[in-house]
Short mmCIF file of C-alpha atoms in Angstrom, two decimals:
data_model
loop_
_atom_site.label_atom_id
_atom_site.label_comp_id
_atom_site.label_asym_id
_atom_site.label_seq_id
_atom_site.Cartn_x
_atom_site.Cartn_y
_atom_site.Cartn_z
CA UNK A 100 0.02 -0.01 0.01
CA UNK A 101 2.79 2.41 0.81
CA UNK A 102 4.52 2.18 -2.55
CA UNK A 103 1.16 2.50 -4.31
CA UNK A 104 0.26 5.62 -2.32
CA UNK A 105 3.68 7.13 -3.29
CA UNK A 106 3.00 6.34 -6.96
CA UNK A 107 -0.48 7.86 -6.91
CA UNK A 108 0.90 10.94 -5.22
CA UNK A 109 4.03 11.58 -7.22
CA UNK A 110 3.36 10.15 -10.77
CA UNK A 111 1.27 12.48 -12.82
CA UNK A 112 -1.59 11.23 -14.92
CA UNK A 113 -0.67 11.21 -18.59
CA UNK A 114 -2.51 13.58 -20.94
CA UNK A 115 -5.19 11.75 -22.95
CA UNK A 116 -5.80 12.84 -26.48
CA UNK A 117 -9.45 12.94 -27.60
CA UNK A 118 -10.73 11.58 -24.23
CA UNK A 119 -14.01 9.69 -24.59
CA UNK A 120 -17.22 10.71 -22.84
CA UNK A 121 -18.44 8.45 -20.07
CA UNK A 122 -20.47 5.60 -21.33
CA UNK A 123 -23.15 3.43 -19.75
CA UNK A 124 -22.74 -0.27 -19.12
CA UNK A 125 -24.33 -1.46 -22.38
CA UNK A 126 -22.49 1.03 -24.49
CA UNK A 127 -19.19 0.11 -22.79
CA UNK A 128 -19.76 -3.53 -23.30
CA UNK A 129 -20.71 -3.00 -26.99
CA UNK A 130 -17.64 -0.93 -27.52
CA UNK A 131 -15.36 -3.51 -25.79
CA UNK A 132 -16.77 -6.29 -27.96
CA UNK A 133 -16.28 -4.24 -31.11
CA UNK A 134 -12.69 -3.32 -30.26
CA UNK A 135 -11.94 -6.96 -29.33
CA UNK A 136 -13.16 -8.13 -32.77
CA UNK A 137 -10.96 -5.54 -34.46
CA UNK A 138 -7.95 -6.64 -32.53
CA UNK A 139 -8.50 -10.34 -33.21
CA UNK A 140 -8.99 -9.54 -36.89
CA UNK A 141 -5.47 -8.24 -36.96
CA UNK A 142 -3.78 -11.36 -35.59
CA UNK A 143 -2.07 -11.77 -38.91
CA UNK A 144 -0.43 -8.33 -38.60
CA UNK A 145 0.92 -9.09 -35.09
CA UNK A 146 1.61 -12.80 -35.53
CA UNK A 147 4.85 -12.80 -33.46
CA UNK A 148 3.16 -10.81 -30.69
CA UNK A 149 0.22 -13.22 -30.42
CA UNK A 150 2.52 -16.24 -30.45
CA UNK A 151 4.44 -14.73 -27.52
CA UNK A 152 1.18 -14.16 -25.75
CA UNK A 153 0.20 -17.83 -26.13
CA UNK A 154 3.73 -18.82 -24.94
CA UNK A 155 3.33 -16.51 -21.99
CA UNK A 156 -0.01 -18.08 -21.13
CA UNK A 157 1.74 -21.45 -20.63
CA UNK A 158 4.95 -20.45 -18.90
CA UNK A 159 3.43 -17.92 -16.52
CA UNK A 160 0.78 -20.53 -15.64
CA UNK A 161 3.56 -22.96 -14.71
CA UNK A 162 5.43 -20.37 -12.68
CA UNK A 163 2.31 -19.20 -10.78
CA UNK A 164 1.38 -22.87 -10.17
CA UNK A 165 4.73 -23.55 -8.59
CA UNK A 166 4.43 -20.56 -6.23
CA UNK A 167 0.84 -21.36 -5.29
CA UNK A 168 1.25 -25.13 -4.84
CA UNK A 169 4.75 -25.25 -3.23
CA UNK A 170 3.34 -24.99 0.26
CA UNK A 171 0.88 -27.80 -0.24
CA UNK A 172 3.53 -29.95 -1.82
CA UNK A 173 5.99 -29.25 0.93
CA UNK A 174 3.61 -30.18 3.78
CA UNK A 175 1.72 -33.11 2.21
CA UNK A 176 4.40 -34.78 0.14
CA UNK A 177 7.63 -33.86 1.78
CA UNK A 178 6.24 -33.67 5.29
CA UNK A 179 7.86 -30.44 6.31
CA UNK A 180 6.50 -28.60 9.32
CA UNK A 181 4.42 -25.36 9.15
CA UNK A 182 7.26 -23.50 10.89
CA UNK A 183 9.71 -24.62 8.24
CA UNK A 184 7.32 -23.55 5.52
CA UNK A 185 6.85 -20.07 7.00
CA UNK A 186 10.67 -19.69 7.38
CA UNK A 187 11.20 -20.70 3.77
CA UNK A 188 8.62 -18.12 2.59
CA UNK A 189 10.29 -15.45 4.72
CA UNK A 190 13.72 -16.18 3.13
CA UNK A 191 12.19 -16.05 -0.33
CA UNK A 192 11.26 -12.42 0.21
CA UNK A 193 14.87 -11.46 0.95
CA UNK A 194 16.16 -13.40 -2.10
CA UNK A 195 13.65 -12.23 -4.76
CA UNK A 196 14.48 -8.53 -4.81
CA UNK A 197 18.21 -8.68 -5.32
CA UNK A 198 17.80 -11.49 -7.86
CA UNK A 199 15.34 -9.48 -9.87
CA UNK A 200 17.95 -6.69 -10.02
CA UNK A 201 20.52 -9.30 -11.12
CA UNK A 202 18.30 -10.43 -13.92
CA UNK A 203 17.91 -6.78 -15.07
CA UNK A 204 21.74 -6.50 -15.31
CA UNK A 205 21.80 -9.79 -17.15
CA UNK A 206 19.19 -8.55 -19.57
CA UNK A 207 21.40 -5.53 -20.27
CA UNK A 208 24.30 -7.73 -21.14
CA UNK A 209 22.64 -10.69 -22.91
CA UNK A 210 19.31 -9.12 -24.02
CA UNK A 211 15.86 -9.59 -22.53
CA UNK A 212 14.96 -12.63 -24.59
CA UNK A 213 18.04 -14.64 -23.67
CA UNK A 214 17.78 -13.65 -20.00
CA UNK A 215 14.16 -14.72 -19.92
CA UNK A 216 15.15 -18.02 -21.50
CA UNK A 217 17.76 -18.60 -18.77
CA UNK A 218 15.06 -17.89 -16.15
CA UNK A 219 12.63 -20.39 -17.63
CA UNK A 220 15.42 -22.97 -17.81
CA UNK A 221 15.97 -22.33 -14.09
CA UNK A 222 12.30 -23.02 -13.42
CA UNK A 223 12.66 -26.29 -15.15
CA UNK A 224 15.57 -27.09 -12.81
CA UNK A 225 13.30 -26.07 -9.86
CA UNK A 226 10.64 -28.58 -11.09
CA UNK A 227 13.16 -31.39 -11.41
CA UNK A 228 14.45 -30.47 -7.94
CA UNK A 229 10.97 -30.63 -6.51
CA UNK A 230 10.43 -34.11 -7.95
CA UNK A 231 13.82 -35.22 -6.55
CA UNK A 232 13.33 -34.08 -3.01
CA UNK A 233 12.64 -36.74 -0.43
CA UNK A 234 12.82 -37.04 3.34
CA UNK A 235 15.78 -39.05 4.56
CA UNK A 236 14.98 -42.52 5.78
CA UNK A 237 14.30 -42.79 9.54
CA UNK A 238 17.22 -44.24 11.43
CA UNK A 239 17.39 -43.13 15.09
CA UNK A 240 14.71 -44.11 17.57
CA UNK A 241 13.86 -40.42 18.25
CA UNK A 242 13.32 -39.63 14.57
CA UNK A 243 10.21 -41.80 14.52
CA UNK A 244 6.75 -40.24 15.05
CA UNK A 245 5.51 -42.48 17.84
CA UNK A 246 8.14 -43.67 20.29
CA UNK A 247 7.83 -46.49 22.93
CA UNK A 248 10.57 -46.66 25.60
CA UNK A 249 10.84 -49.35 28.27
CA UNK A 250 10.68 -48.03 31.84
CA UNK A 251 12.20 -50.78 34.03
CA UNK A 252 11.06 -49.07 37.24
CA UNK A 253 7.45 -48.98 36.13
CA UNK A 254 7.80 -52.44 34.36
CA UNK A 255 5.93 -50.92 31.45
CA UNK A 256 6.33 -48.97 28.19
CA UNK A 257 6.12 -45.19 28.10
CA UNK A 258 4.87 -43.79 24.80
CA UNK A 259 5.30 -40.25 23.51
CA UNK A 260 5.09 -38.65 20.10
CA UNK A 261 7.84 -36.75 18.26
CA UNK A 262 7.50 -32.97 18.52
CA UNK A 263 7.35 -32.72 14.77
CA UNK A 264 4.62 -35.26 14.27
CA UNK A 265 1.68 -34.19 12.21
CA UNK A 266 -1.51 -33.38 14.02
CA UNK A 267 -4.28 -35.92 13.97
CA UNK A 268 -6.84 -35.07 11.24
CA UNK A 269 -10.53 -34.95 11.74
CA UNK A 270 -10.96 -37.60 9.00
CA UNK A 271 -13.46 -40.26 10.33
CA UNK A 272 -11.28 -43.08 9.30
CA UNK A 273 -8.14 -41.79 10.99
CA UNK A 274 -10.03 -40.83 14.18
CA UNK A 275 -11.64 -44.27 14.33
CA UNK A 276 -8.23 -45.92 13.94
CA UNK A 277 -6.58 -43.80 16.63
CA UNK A 278 -9.46 -44.27 19.09
CA UNK A 279 -9.29 -48.03 18.55
CA UNK A 280 -5.71 -47.98 19.87
CA UNK A 281 -5.91 -45.09 22.35
CA UNK A 282 -4.95 -47.31 25.23
CA UNK A 283 -1.43 -47.54 23.74
CA UNK A 284 -1.31 -44.02 22.32
CA UNK A 285 -0.69 -40.67 24.03
CA UNK A 286 -3.98 -39.03 23.09
CA UNK A 287 -6.50 -36.78 24.84
CA UNK A 288 -9.98 -35.50 24.05
CA UNK A 289 -10.06 -32.64 21.53
CA UNK A 290 -12.42 -30.19 23.24
CA UNK A 291 -12.45 -27.87 20.19
CA UNK A 292 -14.51 -30.41 18.28
CA UNK A 293 -17.95 -30.70 19.77
CA UNK A 294 -20.01 -32.23 17.02
CA UNK A 295 -18.31 -35.70 17.34
CA UNK A 296 -15.90 -37.63 19.47
CA UNK A 297 -12.39 -36.50 18.54
CA UNK A 298 -8.93 -36.97 20.06
CA UNK A 299 -5.59 -35.22 19.56
CA UNK A 300 -2.02 -35.91 20.67
CA UNK A 301 -1.48 -35.27 24.32
CA UNK A 302 0.42 -32.10 25.12
CA UNK A 303 1.65 -30.59 28.41
CA UNK A 304 1.11 -27.03 29.61
CA UNK A 305 4.11 -25.87 27.57
CA UNK A 306 2.77 -27.34 24.36
CA UNK A 307 5.24 -30.11 24.30
CA UNK A 308 4.34 -33.78 23.70
CA UNK A 309 3.26 -35.42 26.97
CA UNK A 310 4.40 -38.98 27.64
CA UNK A 311 1.96 -41.71 28.69
CA UNK A 312 2.87 -44.75 30.83
CA UNK A 313 1.03 -47.80 29.60
CA UNK A 314 -0.29 -50.61 31.66
CA UNK A 315 2.02 -53.53 32.34
CA UNK A 316 1.62 -56.36 29.89
CA UNK A 317 0.65 -54.11 26.97
CA UNK A 318 3.10 -55.84 24.57
CA UNK A 319 0.35 -57.70 22.66
CA UNK A 320 -1.59 -54.41 22.10
CA UNK A 321 1.54 -52.57 21.05
CA UNK A 322 2.38 -55.37 18.55
CA UNK A 323 -1.16 -55.12 17.21
CA UNK A 324 -0.84 -51.47 16.80
CA UNK A 325 2.39 -51.80 14.93
CA UNK A 326 0.67 -54.11 12.42
CA UNK A 327 -2.20 -51.66 11.97
CA UNK A 328 0.22 -48.82 11.11
CA UNK A 329 0.78 -50.08 7.57
CA UNK A 330 -2.22 -48.22 6.15
CA UNK A 331 -1.45 -44.90 7.75
CA UNK A 332 0.88 -41.87 7.44
CA UNK A 333 2.66 -42.46 10.81
CA UNK A 334 5.78 -44.19 12.02
CA UNK A 335 6.71 -45.89 15.31
CA UNK A 336 9.79 -47.27 17.09
CA UNK A 337 10.21 -49.34 20.23
CA UNK A 338 13.30 -49.11 22.51
CA UNK A 339 13.97 -51.66 25.15
CA UNK A 340 11.83 -54.36 26.67
CA UNK A 341 10.49 -57.49 24.96
CA UNK A 342 9.65 -55.51 21.78
CA UNK A 343 12.95 -53.61 21.60
CA UNK A 344 14.24 -52.56 18.17
CA UNK A 345 10.81 -52.99 16.58
CA UNK A 346 9.92 -50.31 13.98
CA UNK A 347 6.90 -49.78 11.76
CA UNK A 348 6.27 -47.38 8.86
CA UNK A 349 2.92 -46.46 7.28
CA UNK A 350 2.53 -46.73 3.50
CA UNK A 351 1.60 -43.01 3.41
CA UNK A 352 4.56 -41.83 5.46
CA UNK A 353 6.65 -39.19 3.51
CA UNK A 354 9.78 -41.37 3.71
CA UNK A 355 8.04 -44.39 2.21
CA UNK A 356 8.75 -44.26 -1.55
CA UNK A 357 8.42 -46.76 -4.29
CA UNK A 358 4.75 -46.92 -5.18
CA UNK A 359 4.55 -43.77 -7.27
CA UNK A 360 5.11 -43.70 -11.06
CA UNK A 361 8.07 -41.30 -10.63
CA UNK A 362 9.29 -42.43 -7.16
CA UNK A 363 12.54 -43.77 -8.71
CA UNK A 364 13.69 -40.19 -9.04
CA UNK A 365 13.61 -39.13 -5.38
CA UNK A 366 14.86 -42.57 -4.38
CA UNK A 367 18.01 -42.20 -6.51
CA UNK A 368 18.53 -38.60 -5.42
CA UNK A 369 18.13 -39.64 -1.79
CA UNK A 370 20.57 -42.47 -2.05
CA UNK A 371 23.16 -40.59 -4.13
CA UNK A 372 22.83 -36.96 -3.04
CA UNK A 373 20.66 -36.09 -0.04
CA UNK A 374 21.69 -38.92 2.30
CA UNK A 375 25.48 -38.61 1.59
CA UNK A 376 25.31 -34.83 2.12
CA UNK A 377 23.10 -35.29 5.16
CA UNK A 378 20.55 -32.77 3.84
CA UNK A 379 17.19 -33.31 5.43
CA UNK A 380 13.86 -32.43 3.76
CA UNK A 381 13.84 -28.93 5.37
CA UNK A 382 17.17 -27.99 3.70
CA UNK A 383 16.01 -29.55 0.49
CA UNK A 384 12.89 -27.45 0.52
CA UNK A 385 14.75 -24.37 1.59
CA UNK A 386 17.09 -24.90 -1.39
CA UNK A 387 13.91 -25.05 -3.65
CA UNK A 388 12.54 -21.88 -2.06
CA UNK A 389 15.80 -19.93 -2.59
CA UNK A 390 15.93 -21.02 -6.20
CA UNK A 391 12.28 -20.20 -6.87
CA UNK A 392 12.62 -16.83 -5.06
CA UNK A 393 15.69 -15.97 -7.19
CA UNK A 394 13.87 -16.75 -10.46
CA UNK A 395 10.31 -15.35 -9.55
CA UNK A 396 10.99 -11.58 -9.79
CA UNK A 397 13.28 -11.88 -12.75
CA UNK A 398 11.12 -14.04 -14.93
CA UNK A 399 7.98 -12.08 -14.34
CA UNK A 400 9.65 -8.76 -14.91
CA UNK A 401 11.54 -9.98 -18.05
CA UNK A 402 8.33 -11.34 -19.50
CA UNK A 403 6.60 -7.97 -19.21
CA UNK A 404 9.73 -6.16 -20.46
CA UNK A 405 9.95 -8.37 -23.56
CA UNK A 406 6.31 -7.92 -24.30
CA UNK A 407 6.61 -4.13 -23.92
CA UNK A 408 9.40 -4.10 -26.45
CA UNK A 409 7.14 -5.95 -28.99
CA UNK A 410 3.94 -3.90 -28.51
CA UNK A 411 3.24 -0.92 -30.80
CA UNK A 412 3.56 2.24 -28.64
CA UNK A 413 0.26 3.60 -29.88
CA UNK A 414 -1.61 0.42 -28.88
CA UNK A 415 0.17 -0.41 -25.62
CA UNK A 416 -2.94 -0.20 -23.44
CA UNK A 417 -4.91 -2.44 -25.81
CA UNK A 418 -2.29 -5.16 -25.91
CA UNK A 419 -1.28 -5.03 -22.30
CA UNK A 420 -5.00 -5.58 -21.56
CA UNK A 421 -4.76 -8.87 -23.47
CA UNK A 422 -1.48 -9.61 -21.69
CA UNK A 423 -3.11 -9.14 -18.29
CA UNK A 424 -6.16 -11.21 -19.32
CA UNK A 425 -3.94 -14.13 -20.36
CA UNK A 426 -2.17 -14.01 -17.08
CA UNK A 427 -5.40 -14.15 -15.12
CA UNK A 428 -6.84 -16.96 -17.21
CA UNK A 429 -3.60 -18.95 -16.88
CA UNK A 430 -4.07 -19.09 -13.12
CA UNK A 431 -6.67 -21.89 -13.60
CA UNK A 432 -4.99 -24.38 -15.86
CA UNK A 433 -1.95 -25.29 -13.78
CA UNK A 434 -3.61 -26.08 -10.45
CA UNK A 435 -6.40 -27.95 -12.26
CA UNK A 436 -3.86 -30.01 -14.19
CA UNK A 437 -1.83 -30.73 -11.01
CA UNK A 438 -4.96 -31.74 -9.00
CA UNK A 439 -6.14 -34.06 -11.82
CA UNK A 440 -2.85 -35.90 -12.28
CA UNK A 441 -2.25 -36.09 -8.50
CA UNK A 442 -5.54 -37.87 -8.12
CA UNK A 443 -4.87 -40.11 -11.11
CA UNK A 444 -1.20 -40.85 -10.24
CA UNK A 445 0.60 -38.96 -7.51
CA UNK A 446 1.90 -35.53 -6.61
CA UNK A 447 5.23 -35.91 -8.39
CA UNK A 448 3.46 -36.60 -11.69
CA UNK A 449 1.36 -33.53 -10.94
CA UNK A 450 4.53 -31.46 -10.45
CA UNK A 451 6.01 -32.86 -13.76
CA UNK A 452 2.88 -31.56 -15.56
CA UNK A 453 3.67 -28.09 -14.33
CA UNK A 454 7.12 -28.38 -15.79
CA UNK A 455 5.67 -29.41 -19.08
CA UNK A 456 3.61 -26.12 -19.17
CA UNK A 457 6.80 -24.11 -18.68
CA UNK A 458 8.61 -26.08 -21.42
CA UNK A 459 5.74 -25.48 -23.82
CA UNK A 460 5.85 -21.74 -23.14
CA UNK A 461 9.61 -21.56 -23.40
#
């Protein structure tokens, strides 16, 4: 708002030659349709310009889709925490501005078209990176979501959840599953949900996970719970006691790869790159955010700049109206394509489709 206020206050309105009288709604609509027909009839005279607008439709849709879907992808597919997501978004803000200036300098040296091509190639790298990211496999006991530790003094297991475990959803199936095993899980009544019986992970007064000491002889129930975990998004580990060194991982856990059509990509990258470097999923996602932030301002600014160089000066308002319209319409295709392919296949196939849009536009 501040920058807009300064612009309104300091930038004078340009003089308009032959300013039109105010028109009513019907007259304005009729005039708009007439002018639209005239412009479309001249497609042949501005063939390169219209081809660029179609290309812009595709690549800006891909770019906008990446920025709008990155948070969903990070939380649901990669399993990053909301705190990590907010931190990444904050860092992007500091990266975007200087990188936009850097792309301006690059355009001065290489030309706008070549600089924009570099930016679009960078977005393709971001897409490949997003497909290759994968949480590292769980190793240590305290990395698992649900942890059972043997307490020799109490002659029983103590169960607690990892501080980074995802909150229990209000999905009826997940709630029914948790409540079926609540005698061996650290849960408590969710008082915020009044329309049905609902539980959440137990927390102490400081908001940290609260441990729960189980009844003696709960080994059979814990074993049954471990077997039921296969159809969920959670993980568990047992340390000590009769069940010591037992682990279980749900099919929908972020680290469990192999069922997806493109899961071979993150598996290879995890084995050859992320695990040897010790880069967890947060740092992988942060790397993605920095790259996307660096490209965002540059690619959008260069796209407008290149279009401005191609537009006839006397018809700039007319063609920039088309340009803006294409950008708004493009906001629908990418998310729709991502959602459709994610339902049909998985999220990584959906992300690949976004990359295809950028390649078509480039």
